[in-house]
GROMACS .gro file of C-alpha atoms in nm:
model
  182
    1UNK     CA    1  10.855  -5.727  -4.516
    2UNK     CA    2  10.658  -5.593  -4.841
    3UNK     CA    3  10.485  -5.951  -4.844
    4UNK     CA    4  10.433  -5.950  -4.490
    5UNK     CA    5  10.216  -5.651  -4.487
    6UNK     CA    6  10.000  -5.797  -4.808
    7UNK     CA    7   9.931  -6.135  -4.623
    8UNK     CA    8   9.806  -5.947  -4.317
    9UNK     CA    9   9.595  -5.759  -4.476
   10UNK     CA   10   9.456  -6.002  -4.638
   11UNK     CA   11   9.414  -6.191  -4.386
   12UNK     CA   12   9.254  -5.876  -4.182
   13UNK     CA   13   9.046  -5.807  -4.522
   14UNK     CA   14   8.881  -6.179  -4.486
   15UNK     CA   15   8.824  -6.228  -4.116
   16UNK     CA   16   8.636  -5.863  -4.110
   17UNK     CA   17   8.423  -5.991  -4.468
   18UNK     CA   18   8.360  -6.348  -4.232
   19UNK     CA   19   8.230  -6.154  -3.939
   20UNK     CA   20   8.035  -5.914  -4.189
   21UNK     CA   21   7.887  -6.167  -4.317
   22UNK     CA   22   7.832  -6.398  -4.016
   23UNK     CA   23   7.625  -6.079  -3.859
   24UNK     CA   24   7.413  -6.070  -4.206
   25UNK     CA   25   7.315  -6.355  -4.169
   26UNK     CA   26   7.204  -6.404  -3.849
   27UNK     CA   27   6.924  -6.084  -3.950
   28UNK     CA   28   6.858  -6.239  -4.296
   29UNK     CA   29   6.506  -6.342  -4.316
   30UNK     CA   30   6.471  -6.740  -4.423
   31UNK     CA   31   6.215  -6.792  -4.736
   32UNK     CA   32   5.924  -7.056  -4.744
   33UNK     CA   33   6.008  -7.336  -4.905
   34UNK     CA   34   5.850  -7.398  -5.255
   35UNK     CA   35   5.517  -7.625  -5.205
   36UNK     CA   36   5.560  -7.946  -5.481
   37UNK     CA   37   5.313  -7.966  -5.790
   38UNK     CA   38   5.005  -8.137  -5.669
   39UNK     CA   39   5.022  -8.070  -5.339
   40UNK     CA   40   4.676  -8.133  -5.153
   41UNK     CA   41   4.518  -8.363  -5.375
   42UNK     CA   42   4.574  -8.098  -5.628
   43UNK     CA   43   4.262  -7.915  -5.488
   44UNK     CA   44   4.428  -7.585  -5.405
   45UNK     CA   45   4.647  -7.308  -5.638
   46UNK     CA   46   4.978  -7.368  -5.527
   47UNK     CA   47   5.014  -6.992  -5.603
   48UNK     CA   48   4.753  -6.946  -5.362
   49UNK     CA   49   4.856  -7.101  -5.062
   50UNK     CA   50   5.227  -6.984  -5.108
   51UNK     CA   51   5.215  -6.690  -4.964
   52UNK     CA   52   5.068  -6.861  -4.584
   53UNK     CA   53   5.410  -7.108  -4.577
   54UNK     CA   54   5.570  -7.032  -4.296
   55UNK     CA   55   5.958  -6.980  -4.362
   56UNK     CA   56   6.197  -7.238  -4.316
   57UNK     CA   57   6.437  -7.485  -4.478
   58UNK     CA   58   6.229  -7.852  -4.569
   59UNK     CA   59   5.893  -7.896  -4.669
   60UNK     CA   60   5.736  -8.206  -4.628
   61UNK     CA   61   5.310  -8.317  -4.700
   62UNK     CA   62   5.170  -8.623  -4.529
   63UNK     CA   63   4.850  -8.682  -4.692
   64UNK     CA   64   4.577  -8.974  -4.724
   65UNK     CA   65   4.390  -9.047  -5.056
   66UNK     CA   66   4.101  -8.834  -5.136
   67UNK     CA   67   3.908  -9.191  -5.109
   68UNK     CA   68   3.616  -9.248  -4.896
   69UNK     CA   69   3.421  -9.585  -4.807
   70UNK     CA   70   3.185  -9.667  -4.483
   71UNK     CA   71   3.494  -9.682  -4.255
   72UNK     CA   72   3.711  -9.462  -4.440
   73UNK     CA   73   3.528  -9.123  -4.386
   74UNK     CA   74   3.798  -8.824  -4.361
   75UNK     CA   75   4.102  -8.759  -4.522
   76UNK     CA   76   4.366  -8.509  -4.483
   77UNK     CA   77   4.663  -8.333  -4.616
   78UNK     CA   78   4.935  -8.178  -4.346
   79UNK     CA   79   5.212  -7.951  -4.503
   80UNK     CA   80   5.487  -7.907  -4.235
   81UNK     CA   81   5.805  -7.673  -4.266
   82UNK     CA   82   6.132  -7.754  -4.079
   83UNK     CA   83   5.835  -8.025  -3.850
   84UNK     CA   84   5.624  -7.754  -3.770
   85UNK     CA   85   5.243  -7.707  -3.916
   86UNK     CA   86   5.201  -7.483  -4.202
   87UNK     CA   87   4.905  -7.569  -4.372
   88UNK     CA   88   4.616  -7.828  -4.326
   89UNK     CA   89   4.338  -7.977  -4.486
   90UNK     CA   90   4.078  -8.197  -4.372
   91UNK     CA   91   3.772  -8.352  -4.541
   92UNK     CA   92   3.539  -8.563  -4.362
   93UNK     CA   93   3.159  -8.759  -4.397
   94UNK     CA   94   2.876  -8.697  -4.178
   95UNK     CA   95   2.656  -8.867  -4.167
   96UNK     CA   96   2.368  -8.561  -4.067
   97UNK     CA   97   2.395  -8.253  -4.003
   98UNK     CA   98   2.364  -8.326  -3.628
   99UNK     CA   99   2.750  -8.407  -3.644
  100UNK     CA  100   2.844  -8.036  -3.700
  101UNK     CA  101   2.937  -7.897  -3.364
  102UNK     CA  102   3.132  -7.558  -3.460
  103UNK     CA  103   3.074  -7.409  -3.105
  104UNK     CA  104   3.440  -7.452  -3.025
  105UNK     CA  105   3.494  -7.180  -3.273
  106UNK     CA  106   3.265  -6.890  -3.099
  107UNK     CA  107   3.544  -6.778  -2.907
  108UNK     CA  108   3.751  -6.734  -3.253
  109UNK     CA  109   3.439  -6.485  -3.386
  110UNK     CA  110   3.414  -6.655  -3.691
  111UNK     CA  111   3.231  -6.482  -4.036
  112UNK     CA  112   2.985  -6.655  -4.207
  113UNK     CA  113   3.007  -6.741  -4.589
  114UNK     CA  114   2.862  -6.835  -4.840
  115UNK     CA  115   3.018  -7.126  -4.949
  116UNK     CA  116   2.784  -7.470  -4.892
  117UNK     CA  117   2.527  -7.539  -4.716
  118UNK     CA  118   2.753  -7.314  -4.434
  119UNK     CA  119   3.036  -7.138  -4.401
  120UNK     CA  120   3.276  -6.989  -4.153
  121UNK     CA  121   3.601  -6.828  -4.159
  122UNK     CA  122   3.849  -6.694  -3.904
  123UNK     CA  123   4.195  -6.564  -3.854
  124UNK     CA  124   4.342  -6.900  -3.940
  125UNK     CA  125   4.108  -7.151  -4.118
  126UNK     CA  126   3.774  -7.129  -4.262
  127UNK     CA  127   3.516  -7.455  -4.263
  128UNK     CA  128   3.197  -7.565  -4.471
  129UNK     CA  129   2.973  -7.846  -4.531
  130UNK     CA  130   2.744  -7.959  -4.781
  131UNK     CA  131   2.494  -8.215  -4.908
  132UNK     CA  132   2.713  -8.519  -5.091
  133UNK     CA  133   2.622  -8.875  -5.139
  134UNK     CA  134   2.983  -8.951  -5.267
  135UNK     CA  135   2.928  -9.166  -5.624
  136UNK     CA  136   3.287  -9.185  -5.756
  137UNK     CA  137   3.608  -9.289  -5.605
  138UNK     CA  138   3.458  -9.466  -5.300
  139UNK     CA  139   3.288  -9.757  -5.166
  140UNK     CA  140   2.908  -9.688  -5.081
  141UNK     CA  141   2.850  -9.481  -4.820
  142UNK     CA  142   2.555  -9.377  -4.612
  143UNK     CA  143   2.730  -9.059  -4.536
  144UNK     CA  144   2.503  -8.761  -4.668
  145UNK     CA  145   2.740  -8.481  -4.601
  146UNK     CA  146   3.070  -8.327  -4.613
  147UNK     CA  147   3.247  -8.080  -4.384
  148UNK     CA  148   3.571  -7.929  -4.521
  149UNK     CA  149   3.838  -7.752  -4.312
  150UNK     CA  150   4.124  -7.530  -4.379
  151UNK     CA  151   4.373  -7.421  -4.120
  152UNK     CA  152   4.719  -7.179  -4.162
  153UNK     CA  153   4.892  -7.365  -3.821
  154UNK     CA  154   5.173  -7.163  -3.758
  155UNK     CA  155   5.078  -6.845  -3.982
  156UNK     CA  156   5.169  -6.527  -3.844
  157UNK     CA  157   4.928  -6.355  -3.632
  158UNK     CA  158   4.758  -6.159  -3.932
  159UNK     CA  159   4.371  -6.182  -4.078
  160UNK     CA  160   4.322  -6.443  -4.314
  161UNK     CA  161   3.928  -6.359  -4.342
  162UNK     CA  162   3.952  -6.181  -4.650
  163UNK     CA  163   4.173  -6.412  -4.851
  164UNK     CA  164   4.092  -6.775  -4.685
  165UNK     CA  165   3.708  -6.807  -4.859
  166UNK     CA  166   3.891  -6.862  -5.216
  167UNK     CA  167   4.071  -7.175  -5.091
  168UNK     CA  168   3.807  -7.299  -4.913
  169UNK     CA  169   3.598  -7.259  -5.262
  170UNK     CA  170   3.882  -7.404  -5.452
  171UNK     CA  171   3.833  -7.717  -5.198
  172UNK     CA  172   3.461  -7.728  -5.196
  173UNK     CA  173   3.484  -7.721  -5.572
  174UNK     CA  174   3.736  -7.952  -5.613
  175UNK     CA  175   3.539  -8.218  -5.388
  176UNK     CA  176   3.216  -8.194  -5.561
  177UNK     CA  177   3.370  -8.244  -5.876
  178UNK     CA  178   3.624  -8.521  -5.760
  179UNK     CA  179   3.353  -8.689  -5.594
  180UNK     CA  180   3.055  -8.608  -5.810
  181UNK     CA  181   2.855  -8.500  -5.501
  182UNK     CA  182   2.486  -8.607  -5.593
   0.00000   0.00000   0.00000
């Protein structure tokens, strides 16, 4: 009877520790996933951009070669958690400066800054461009400029402005110097 008693409580002990924990994890909050080591071309601080990953369990980057030629004029680097957006990054030739339409962005009441030739920044992303006549690691190109774009997709709602103009100099650096803008 003596050993009766000890296996249900036992038994009572471990199905209230299972529901305990069952209902702690339901509330516990899920990390971001860890971005890899050269994420981005390597043009970012990975501890930089950390802290915008959205949580979830898998990371994964889709991203072109930072390589431009006459029909290859853009490339881009997506960083998606659990298949939803997390963080962007798009780089892409003009060939004047005609090709800039940012009016889509009014209604996001962008800042400017002083990064390039322009900058803005908003909630979520900030954008420049800048003279560059690309001389290494492409194909000759009449392009004369390029536009750079950041964007935190699926960021919570929260005010980037203040913190988004270092990445988007850490990419406008980065591309002069990869592509030797002259």
């Amino acid at each position: 009877m003596h050993h009766i008693r000890r296996i249900s409580a036992a038994v009572t002990l471990s199905l209230t520790l299972a529901v305990a924990t069952i209902g702690c994890s339901k509330n516990e909050v899920k990390a971001a996933p860890e971005l890899p080591d050269g994420f981005c071309w390597n043009a970012f601080e990975k501890t930089d951009v950390q802290p915008y990953i959205i949580p979830g369990e898998k990371m994964t980057q889709d991203a072109d070669t930072f390589y431009f030629a006459e029909r290859k004029r853009s490339a881009r680097c997506l960083i998606h958690v659990d298949g939803k957006s997390a963080f962007s990054a798009f780089a892409r030739f003009q060939d004047d400066k005609l090709g800039f339409d940012w009016s889509s962005f009014d209604r996001l009441k962008p800042n400017p800054v002083k990064i390039g030739e322009k900058g803005i920044v908003w909630n979520t992303g900030a954008r420049t461009y800048f003279p560059c006549k690309a001389a290494a690691n492409s194909d000759a190109s009449t392009a004369k400029y390029l536009e750079l774009e950041i964007f935190l997709s699926g960021a919570q709602v929260e005010n980037h402005r203040k913190t988004l103009p270092d990445l988007l100099k850490q990419f406008t650096s980065f591309a002069q110097k990869e592509l030797r803008c002259g």
